[in-house]
Short mmCIF file of C-alpha atoms in Angstrom, two decimals:
data_model
loop_
_atom_site.label_atom_id
_atom_site.label_comp_id
_atom_site.label_asym_id
_atom_site.label_seq_id
_atom_site.Cartn_x
_atom_site.Cartn_y
_atom_site.Cartn_z
CA UNK A 1 106.91 64.71 55.41
CA UNK A 2 103.16 65.07 55.52
CA UNK A 3 100.90 67.23 53.42
CA UNK A 4 97.21 68.02 53.07
CA UNK A 5 95.58 67.15 49.77
CA UNK A 6 92.20 68.09 48.36
CA UNK A 7 90.76 67.26 44.96
CA UNK A 8 90.43 63.86 43.22
CA UNK A 9 90.09 60.71 45.30
CA UNK A 10 93.54 59.49 46.30
CA UNK A 11 92.69 55.92 45.25
CA UNK A 12 92.76 57.09 41.63
CA UNK A 13 96.22 58.58 42.13
CA UNK A 14 97.95 55.52 43.51
CA UNK A 15 98.62 56.89 47.00
CA UNK A 16 96.91 56.47 50.34
CA UNK A 17 96.34 58.74 53.29
CA UNK A 18 93.93 59.66 56.07
CA UNK A 19 90.99 61.97 55.45
CA UNK A 20 90.87 64.50 58.29
CA UNK A 21 88.01 66.70 57.09
CA UNK A 22 85.70 66.17 54.10
CA UNK A 23 87.72 66.52 50.91
CA UNK A 24 91.08 66.92 52.72
CA UNK A 25 93.45 63.99 53.24
CA UNK A 26 96.82 63.92 54.93
CA UNK A 27 99.45 62.02 52.94
CA UNK A 28 102.79 61.03 54.47
CA UNK A 29 105.78 60.41 52.23
CA UNK A 30 109.25 59.00 52.74
CA UNK A 31 112.01 61.57 53.28
CA UNK A 32 113.24 62.81 49.91
CA UNK A 33 110.13 61.75 48.02
CA UNK A 34 108.11 64.86 48.77
CA UNK A 35 108.71 66.65 45.47
CA UNK A 36 107.99 63.66 43.24
CA UNK A 37 104.81 62.72 45.07
CA UNK A 38 103.63 66.33 45.10
CA UNK A 39 104.31 66.66 41.38
CA UNK A 40 102.39 63.48 40.57
CA UNK A 41 99.42 64.57 42.65
CA UNK A 42 99.34 68.01 41.08
CA UNK A 43 99.53 66.51 37.62
CA UNK A 44 96.37 64.60 38.38
CA UNK A 45 94.57 67.76 39.48
CA UNK A 46 95.04 67.58 43.23
CA UNK A 47 95.54 70.72 45.28
CA UNK A 48 98.34 70.22 47.80
CA UNK A 49 99.94 72.11 50.64
CA UNK A 50 102.23 71.28 53.55
CA UNK A 51 100.65 69.94 56.73
CA UNK A 52 102.06 72.85 58.71
CA UNK A 53 103.14 72.34 62.31
CA UNK A 54 101.70 75.06 64.52
CA UNK A 55 103.19 75.77 67.93
CA UNK A 56 101.97 77.94 70.81
CA UNK A 57 102.78 81.59 70.18
CA UNK A 58 104.04 82.40 73.64
CA UNK A 59 106.20 79.67 75.11
CA UNK A 60 109.48 81.32 76.14
CA UNK A 61 112.60 79.17 76.23
CA UNK A 62 113.48 79.83 79.87
CA UNK A 63 114.02 76.48 81.64
CA UNK A 64 111.76 77.50 84.53
CA UNK A 65 108.69 77.78 82.31
CA UNK A 66 106.60 74.62 82.71
CA UNK A 67 107.52 72.10 80.07
CA UNK A 68 111.06 73.38 79.58
CA UNK A 69 112.85 71.10 82.03
CA UNK A 70 113.06 73.25 85.14
CA UNK A 71 115.82 75.09 87.02
CA UNK A 72 118.22 73.27 89.32
CA UNK A 73 118.01 74.20 93.00
CA UNK A 74 119.74 72.03 95.56
CA UNK A 75 120.27 69.18 93.15
CA UNK A 76 116.65 68.95 91.97
CA UNK A 77 114.82 70.71 89.15
CA UNK A 78 111.83 72.98 89.69
CA UNK A 79 109.43 74.79 87.38
CA UNK A 80 107.42 77.99 87.65
CA UNK A 81 104.15 76.18 88.10
CA UNK A 82 102.58 79.40 89.35
CA UNK A 83 102.64 80.76 85.79
CA UNK A 84 100.11 78.21 84.59
CA UNK A 85 98.07 78.56 87.79
CA UNK A 86 97.44 82.24 87.02
CA UNK A 87 97.01 81.63 83.25
CA UNK A 88 100.02 83.73 82.32
CA UNK A 89 100.90 81.80 79.11
CA UNK A 90 97.39 82.37 77.78
CA UNK A 91 97.73 86.09 78.49
CA UNK A 92 101.06 86.19 76.65
CA UNK A 93 99.55 84.40 73.65
CA UNK A 94 96.55 86.72 73.62
CA UNK A 95 98.79 89.80 73.61
CA UNK A 96 100.86 88.41 70.76
CA UNK A 97 97.70 87.63 68.80
CA UNK A 98 96.85 91.34 69.15
CA UNK A 99 100.26 92.30 67.78
CA UNK A 100 101.55 93.25 71.21
CA UNK A 101 104.43 91.97 73.32
CA UNK A 102 103.93 91.16 77.01
CA UNK A 103 105.52 94.45 78.02
CA UNK A 104 105.37 96.01 81.46
CA UNK A 105 104.14 99.52 82.02
CA UNK A 106 106.71 101.34 84.15
CA UNK A 107 106.73 99.64 87.54
CA UNK A 108 108.45 100.51 90.81
CA UNK A 109 109.39 97.87 93.37
CA UNK A 110 109.82 99.18 96.92
CA UNK A 111 111.86 96.56 98.69
CA UNK A 112 115.32 95.59 99.89
CA UNK A 113 118.51 95.69 97.84
CA UNK A 114 118.22 94.20 94.33
CA UNK A 115 121.20 92.51 92.72
CA UNK A 116 121.28 94.46 89.48
CA UNK A 117 124.06 92.19 88.20
CA UNK A 118 121.88 89.08 88.32
CA UNK A 119 122.06 87.42 84.88
CA UNK A 120 118.26 87.13 84.76
CA UNK A 121 117.65 90.84 85.33
CA UNK A 122 119.82 92.20 82.54
CA UNK A 123 118.07 94.80 80.42
CA UNK A 124 115.05 94.99 82.73
CA UNK A 125 116.03 97.49 85.44
CA UNK A 126 115.80 101.25 85.27
CA UNK A 127 118.14 103.28 87.44
CA UNK A 128 117.04 102.84 91.03
CA UNK A 129 117.75 104.57 94.31
CA UNK A 130 118.44 103.72 97.93
CA UNK A 131 116.60 105.62 100.68
CA UNK A 132 118.58 104.14 103.56
CA UNK A 133 120.57 107.29 104.35
CA UNK A 134 123.77 105.40 104.91
CA UNK A 135 122.26 102.53 106.87
CA UNK A 136 123.26 98.95 106.11
CA UNK A 137 121.51 97.22 103.25
CA UNK A 138 119.55 94.02 103.60
CA UNK A 139 121.07 91.74 100.97
CA UNK A 140 119.15 88.63 101.98
CA UNK A 141 117.54 88.45 98.58
CA UNK A 142 113.99 89.61 99.27
CA UNK A 143 114.10 92.49 96.79
CA UNK A 144 115.84 90.43 94.11
CA UNK A 145 113.20 87.71 94.43
CA UNK A 146 110.18 90.02 94.26
CA UNK A 147 111.63 91.99 91.35
CA UNK A 148 112.42 88.83 89.41
CA UNK A 149 108.84 87.58 89.62
CA UNK A 150 107.81 90.65 87.67
CA UNK A 151 110.83 91.17 85.46
CA UNK A 152 113.18 88.19 85.15
CA UNK A 153 114.48 88.43 81.60
CA UNK A 154 112.26 86.28 79.43
CA UNK A 155 113.21 84.16 76.42
CA UNK A 156 116.93 84.28 77.21
CA UNK A 157 117.22 80.48 77.49
CA UNK A 158 118.28 80.66 81.12
CA UNK A 159 116.66 80.62 84.52
CA UNK A 160 113.08 81.75 84.86
CA UNK A 161 110.61 83.96 83.03
CA UNK A 162 109.18 87.13 84.52
CA UNK A 163 105.46 87.71 84.28
CA UNK A 164 106.30 90.60 81.94
CA UNK A 165 108.72 90.03 79.05
CA UNK A 166 109.99 93.54 78.37
CA UNK A 167 109.73 97.01 79.88
CA UNK A 168 111.51 98.55 82.82
CA UNK A 169 111.19 98.05 86.54
CA UNK A 170 112.65 100.58 88.96
CA UNK A 171 114.12 99.11 92.17
CA UNK A 172 113.76 101.48 95.11
CA UNK A 173 115.60 100.28 98.22
CA UNK A 174 113.53 101.12 101.29
CA UNK A 175 114.19 98.05 103.46
CA UNK A 176 117.51 97.96 105.29
CA UNK A 177 118.93 95.55 107.80
CA UNK A 178 116.58 96.97 110.45
CA UNK A 179 113.51 97.20 108.21
CA UNK A 180 111.78 100.13 106.53
CA UNK A 181 110.47 103.38 107.96
CA UNK A 182 107.58 105.72 107.27
CA UNK A 183 109.89 108.36 105.87
CA UNK A 184 111.70 106.06 103.43
CA UNK A 185 108.57 104.36 102.13
CA UNK A 186 106.57 107.59 101.80
CA UNK A 187 109.39 109.31 99.98
CA UNK A 188 109.88 106.35 97.65
CA UNK A 189 106.16 106.22 96.83
CA UNK A 190 106.16 109.89 95.89
CA UNK A 191 109.36 109.59 93.86
CA UNK A 192 108.03 106.52 92.05
CA UNK A 193 105.00 108.46 90.86
CA UNK A 194 107.13 111.47 89.93
CA UNK A 195 109.28 109.11 87.88
CA UNK A 196 106.27 107.89 85.92
CA UNK A 197 105.54 104.60 87.67
CA UNK A 198 102.10 103.27 86.78
CA UNK A 199 102.36 100.28 89.12
CA UNK A 200 103.99 100.15 92.57
CA UNK A 201 104.72 96.88 94.37
CA UNK A 202 105.21 96.91 98.14
CA UNK A 203 106.03 93.50 99.60
CA UNK A 204 106.34 94.95 103.08
CA UNK A 205 104.12 95.83 106.00
CA UNK A 206 103.46 96.13 109.70
CA UNK A 207 100.83 94.41 111.80
CA UNK A 208 98.13 96.81 112.98
CA UNK A 209 95.33 96.71 115.52
CA UNK A 210 92.05 98.54 115.40
CA UNK A 211 90.54 100.41 112.46
CA UNK A 212 92.37 103.73 112.75
CA UNK A 213 94.91 104.50 110.04
CA UNK A 214 98.21 103.79 111.81
CA UNK A 215 100.44 105.92 109.58
CA UNK A 216 98.90 109.20 108.37
CA UNK A 217 102.11 110.32 106.63
CA UNK A 218 102.33 107.19 104.50
CA UNK A 219 98.56 107.16 104.05
CA UNK A 220 98.67 110.60 102.41
CA UNK A 221 101.46 109.49 100.07
CA UNK A 222 99.49 106.39 99.10
CA UNK A 223 96.25 108.28 98.47
CA UNK A 224 98.07 110.77 96.26
CA UNK A 225 99.91 108.02 94.38
CA UNK A 226 96.72 106.02 93.76
CA UNK A 227 95.45 108.79 91.50
CA UNK A 228 97.90 107.66 88.82
CA UNK A 229 99.44 104.34 89.92
CA UNK A 230 98.08 100.92 90.81
CA UNK A 231 99.29 100.13 94.34
CA UNK A 232 99.84 96.52 95.40
CA UNK A 233 101.00 95.24 98.79
CA UNK A 234 101.46 91.87 100.45
CA UNK A 235 98.77 90.98 102.96
CA UNK A 236 101.10 89.67 105.67
CA UNK A 237 102.30 86.29 106.87
CA UNK A 238 100.41 86.00 110.16
CA UNK A 239 97.12 84.20 109.73
CA UNK A 240 94.27 85.45 111.88
CA UNK A 241 95.61 88.95 112.50
CA UNK A 242 93.98 90.72 109.58
CA UNK A 243 95.75 92.60 106.82
CA UNK A 244 99.08 94.28 107.45
CA UNK A 245 99.58 97.93 106.55
CA UNK A 246 99.82 99.30 103.82
CA UNK A 247 97.82 96.34 102.41
CA UNK A 248 94.87 97.50 104.53
CA UNK A 249 94.94 101.01 103.05
CA UNK A 250 91.74 101.64 101.04
CA UNK A 251 93.67 102.56 97.87
CA UNK A 252 95.88 99.45 97.85
CA UNK A 253 95.23 95.99 96.39
CA UNK A 254 95.98 93.57 99.22
CA UNK A 255 97.39 90.22 98.10
CA UNK A 256 97.20 87.06 100.14
CA UNK A 257 99.01 83.83 99.30
CA UNK A 258 97.53 80.62 98.00
CA UNK A 259 99.47 77.49 98.90
CA UNK A 260 99.79 74.47 96.64
CA UNK A 261 96.12 74.73 95.66
CA UNK A 262 93.49 77.44 95.44
CA UNK A 263 92.95 77.73 99.18
CA UNK A 264 94.56 80.44 101.27
CA UNK A 265 97.94 79.29 102.59
CA UNK A 266 98.01 78.47 106.30
CA UNK A 267 100.26 81.45 107.04
CA UNK A 268 98.52 84.09 104.93
CA UNK A 269 96.68 87.07 106.40
CA UNK A 270 93.26 88.00 105.11
CA UNK A 271 90.65 90.65 106.01
CA UNK A 272 88.96 90.10 109.33
CA UNK A 273 85.21 89.63 109.59
CA UNK A 274 83.54 92.98 109.20
CA UNK A 275 86.40 94.61 107.28
CA UNK A 276 84.28 95.16 104.18
CA UNK A 277 86.52 97.84 102.69
CA UNK A 278 89.57 95.62 102.96
CA UNK A 279 87.68 92.59 101.62
CA UNK A 280 86.67 94.54 98.52
CA UNK A 281 90.32 95.07 97.56
CA UNK A 282 91.64 91.64 98.58
CA UNK A 283 92.75 88.91 96.21
CA UNK A 284 95.10 85.95 96.32
CA UNK A 285 97.86 84.60 94.09
CA UNK A 286 100.30 81.69 94.39
CA UNK A 287 102.71 82.35 97.23
CA UNK A 288 104.11 78.91 97.99
CA UNK A 289 103.02 76.43 100.63
CA UNK A 290 105.58 77.57 103.20
CA UNK A 291 105.45 75.28 106.24
CA UNK A 292 101.81 74.28 105.74
CA UNK A 293 100.83 70.64 106.11
CA UNK A 294 101.98 68.56 103.17
CA UNK A 295 104.38 71.22 101.88
CA UNK A 296 107.37 70.11 99.82
CA UNK A 297 110.03 71.96 97.87
CA UNK A 298 107.88 71.46 94.78
CA UNK A 299 105.06 73.47 96.37
CA UNK A 300 107.20 76.58 96.95
CA UNK A 301 107.86 79.36 94.42
CA UNK A 302 110.92 79.39 92.17
CA UNK A 303 112.51 82.85 92.47
CA UNK A 304 115.80 84.64 91.84
CA UNK A 305 118.55 84.27 94.43
CA UNK A 306 120.48 87.39 95.41
CA UNK A 307 123.75 85.56 94.78
CA UNK A 308 122.94 85.25 91.09
CA UNK A 309 121.22 81.87 91.00
CA UNK A 310 117.78 80.62 91.94
CA UNK A 311 116.04 79.48 95.10
CA UNK A 312 112.66 78.52 96.54
CA UNK A 313 110.57 80.86 98.67
CA UNK A 314 107.10 81.26 100.13
CA UNK A 315 105.11 84.16 101.51
CA UNK A 316 102.62 86.86 100.61
CA UNK A 317 105.67 88.92 99.59
CA UNK A 318 105.95 86.71 96.52
CA UNK A 319 102.25 86.60 95.71
CA UNK A 320 102.02 90.40 95.46
CA UNK A 321 104.49 90.78 92.54
CA UNK A 322 102.38 88.43 90.42
CA UNK A 323 99.46 90.82 90.83
CA UNK A 324 101.73 93.80 90.13
CA UNK A 325 102.98 92.08 86.99
CA UNK A 326 99.42 91.55 85.82
CA UNK A 327 98.62 95.23 86.41
CA UNK A 328 101.76 96.19 84.47
CA UNK A 329 100.68 94.04 81.51
CA UNK A 330 97.21 95.58 81.60
CA UNK A 331 98.37 99.18 81.64
CA UNK A 332 100.85 98.54 78.83
CA UNK A 333 98.21 96.77 76.73
CA UNK A 334 95.82 99.70 77.18
CA UNK A 335 97.60 102.92 78.16
CA UNK A 336 94.26 104.73 78.26
CA UNK A 337 93.21 102.81 81.38
CA UNK A 338 93.31 104.86 84.57
CA UNK A 339 94.79 103.45 87.74
CA UNK A 340 91.33 103.15 89.25
CA UNK A 341 89.92 101.34 86.21
CA UNK A 342 92.89 98.99 86.08
CA UNK A 343 92.44 98.13 89.74
CA UNK A 344 88.72 97.51 89.29
CA UNK A 345 89.18 95.27 86.25
CA UNK A 346 91.99 93.35 87.89
CA UNK A 347 89.80 92.55 90.87
CA UNK A 348 86.62 91.75 88.94
CA UNK A 349 88.42 89.55 86.39
CA UNK A 350 89.74 87.23 89.10
CA UNK A 351 88.14 83.81 89.36
CA UNK A 352 86.39 82.88 92.59
CA UNK A 353 87.71 79.98 94.62
CA UNK A 354 85.56 77.52 96.52
CA UNK A 355 86.10 79.74 99.57
CA UNK A 356 84.80 82.79 97.72
CA UNK A 357 88.22 84.45 97.40
CA UNK A 358 89.42 86.19 94.26
CA UNK A 359 92.27 84.25 92.62
CA UNK A 360 94.48 86.09 90.13
CA UNK A 361 93.72 85.29 86.48
CA UNK A 362 96.26 87.12 84.34
CA UNK A 363 94.64 86.08 81.08
CA UNK A 364 91.22 87.37 82.09
CA UNK A 365 92.77 90.55 83.47
CA UNK A 366 94.68 91.34 80.29
CA UNK A 367 91.67 90.59 78.12
CA UNK A 368 89.51 92.86 80.27
CA UNK A 369 92.03 95.65 79.82
CA UNK A 370 91.70 95.59 76.04
CA UNK A 371 87.91 95.72 75.87
#
């Protein structure tokens, strides 16, 4: 046991210790001798107290959280290194210091089929809906992976931690075996807002050419939704072709992928030269190294597997949910923030990389939301 002592000089009391600040000395005793030593010191006029052990406020026990041992995938163990890269633990600790939990404002995920029975999604999903009109589902795991990055059940001593710890996410199935359509995505966007969604994640898109809005029907739904919800979409996985749509829509935060470092991943789309409107809404977040030079399994992202386990993935699809999760934390921390103000603070709180790109900083974003 150790304790902090202030008062008379320890040399006069027959014990020794190490002075850590003026007038305060740490004394270590043998196990079982704490009470007798404390009593003797007090009798001589010393003021004593335990040398308390403080621990970080927000370190969940999920194995995937860095420092907790990792999650086994393919015989090796991997951690959610992207959490520390975006300063998520600091954001969690800050919220707890304010008497808040890292809760998500209501969020909708427009994607493929989500495995609602996954052990790491229990208690996190609101009732969802499929818009496929009888078409076959895509159960390849894309929707489960993106949803888990936002809402994997945290502090349940298994698997990985979502960027948000509590709160509900609504899975809306818009991507079937043959992809998504204007009608399904537009309807889902409108229904998400009607259902109270304050954040909408869309890890989907189509490549576009030219500057003309390619999808007026979806564009109208997005513009209407942006009045009350923060809209986030993946930038696309074809470098050099500019942003995919709806990431290029002026009301949407477009998210590119960083690889193993702060630089844009080799596969990630970004705004083309001259696309000033798109550049103003563009940011990057960890998306995994993919097949970039020097990539290894350790440089990919740990995500939920549709089968109920865990896997490794890469792509802008998995960078976007990290930004959506940050927006969900912000709007829960300060419900008075409008969608437009949340979007602006999320973008301006990002740190600039050496290439001048905005890199997601969850801690700075959450702090900016509470000012």
